C-alpha atoms as one frame of an Amber mdcrd trajectory, in Angstrom:
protein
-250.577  26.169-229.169-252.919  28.796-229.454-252.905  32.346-229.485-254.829
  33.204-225.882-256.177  36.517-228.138-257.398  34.162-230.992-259.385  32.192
-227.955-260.588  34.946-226.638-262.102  36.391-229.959-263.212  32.815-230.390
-264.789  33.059-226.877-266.605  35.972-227.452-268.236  35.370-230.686-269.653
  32.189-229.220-271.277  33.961-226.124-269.587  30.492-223.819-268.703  31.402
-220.470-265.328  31.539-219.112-262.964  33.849-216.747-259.883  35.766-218.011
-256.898  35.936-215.137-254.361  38.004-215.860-251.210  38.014-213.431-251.642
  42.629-212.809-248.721  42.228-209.697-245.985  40.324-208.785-243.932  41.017
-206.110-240.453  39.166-204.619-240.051  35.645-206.405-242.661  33.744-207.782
-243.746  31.246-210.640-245.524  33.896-213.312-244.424  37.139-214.470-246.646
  40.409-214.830-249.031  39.854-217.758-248.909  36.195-217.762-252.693  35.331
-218.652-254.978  31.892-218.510-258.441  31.742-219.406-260.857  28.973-216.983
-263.805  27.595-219.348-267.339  26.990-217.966-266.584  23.152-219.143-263.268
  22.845-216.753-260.778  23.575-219.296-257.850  26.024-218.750-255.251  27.402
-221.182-252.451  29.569-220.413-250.996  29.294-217.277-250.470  32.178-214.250
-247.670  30.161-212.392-248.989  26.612-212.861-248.631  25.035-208.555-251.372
  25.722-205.873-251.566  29.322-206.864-252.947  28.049-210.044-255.605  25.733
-208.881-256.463  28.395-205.970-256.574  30.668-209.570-258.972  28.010-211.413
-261.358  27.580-207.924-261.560  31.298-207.370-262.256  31.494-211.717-265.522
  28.490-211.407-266.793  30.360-208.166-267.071  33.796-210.612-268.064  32.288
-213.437-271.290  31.105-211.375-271.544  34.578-210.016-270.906  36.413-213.205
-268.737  38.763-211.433-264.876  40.335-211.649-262.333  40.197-208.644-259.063
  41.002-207.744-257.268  38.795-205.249-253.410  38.482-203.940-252.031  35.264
-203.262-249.019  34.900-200.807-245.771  32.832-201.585-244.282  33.592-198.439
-246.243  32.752-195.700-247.191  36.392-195.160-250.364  37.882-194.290-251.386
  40.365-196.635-253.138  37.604-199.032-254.217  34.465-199.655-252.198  31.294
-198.601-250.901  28.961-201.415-248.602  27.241-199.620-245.841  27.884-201.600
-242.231  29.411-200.647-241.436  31.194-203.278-240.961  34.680-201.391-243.478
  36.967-202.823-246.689  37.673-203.452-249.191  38.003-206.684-252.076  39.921
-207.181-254.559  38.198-210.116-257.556  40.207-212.010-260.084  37.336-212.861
-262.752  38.922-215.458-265.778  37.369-216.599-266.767  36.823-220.198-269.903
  35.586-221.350-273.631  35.983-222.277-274.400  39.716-221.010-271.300  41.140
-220.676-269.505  43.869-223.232-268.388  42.718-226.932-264.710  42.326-227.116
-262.765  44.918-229.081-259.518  44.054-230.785-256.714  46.254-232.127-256.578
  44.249-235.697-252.746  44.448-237.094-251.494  44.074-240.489-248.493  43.175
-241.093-247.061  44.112-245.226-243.818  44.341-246.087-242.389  44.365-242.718
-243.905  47.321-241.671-246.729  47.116-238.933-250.191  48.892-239.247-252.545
  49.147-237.065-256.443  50.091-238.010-259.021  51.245-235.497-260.732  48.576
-232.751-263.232  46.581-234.712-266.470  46.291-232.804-267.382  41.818-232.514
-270.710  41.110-232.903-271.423  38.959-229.607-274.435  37.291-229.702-276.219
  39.242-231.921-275.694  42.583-229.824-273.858  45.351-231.143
């Protein structure tokens, strides 16, 4: 499997569309933990996973209906029936709130935090800019 950073540096450098959601919430029981990330490709395909269940595919519809719009969005999904979000239809008991970001031609270059790693020790050099398209 790989790396979701190594796709998105992949992702970026070819200027293909596709929507980043990143689990940012989670409250009360549910499938995903904070962090947990998936990226939605303009071509249908996922990887990662931000619970996997209906709160997934509600992820990967709200993901294609961005990608068309070229936009960001927040959104809360319910696992308990409550009101404060959307409905999945699952009982888990809580509730998690998903950033969905946009990547593709027109938006920002990607900056990465590039690590070496020698002789155990870890060092870290300063965000190399990715060409994206040609822009800088």
């Amino acid at each position: 499997m790989k790396n979701i950073y190594y796709e998105l540096l992949e992702l970026a450098a070819s200027g293909a569309s596709a929507i980043l959601v990143t689990v940012v919430k989670k409250e009360g029981a549910g499938p995903a933990e904070t962090g947990s990330k998936m990226i939605v490709y303009g071509d249908g395909r996922i990887s990662g996973t931000v619970g996997g269940g209906s709160i997934e595919n509600l992820a990967i519809e709200k993901a294609r209906e961005l990608m068309i719009k070229k936009m960001n969005a927040l959104q809360k999904y319910d696992m308990d029936n409550g009101e404060s979000g959307e409905e999945t239809g699952m009982l888990c008991g809580g509730s998690a709130t998903l950033f969905f970001e946009y990547s593709g031609t027109g938006t920002a270059c990607l900056y990465l935090w590039r690590r070496t790693y020698r002789k155990g020790a870890c060092l870290s050099s300063a965000p190399h800019e990715l060409s994206c398209n040609g822009h800088r």
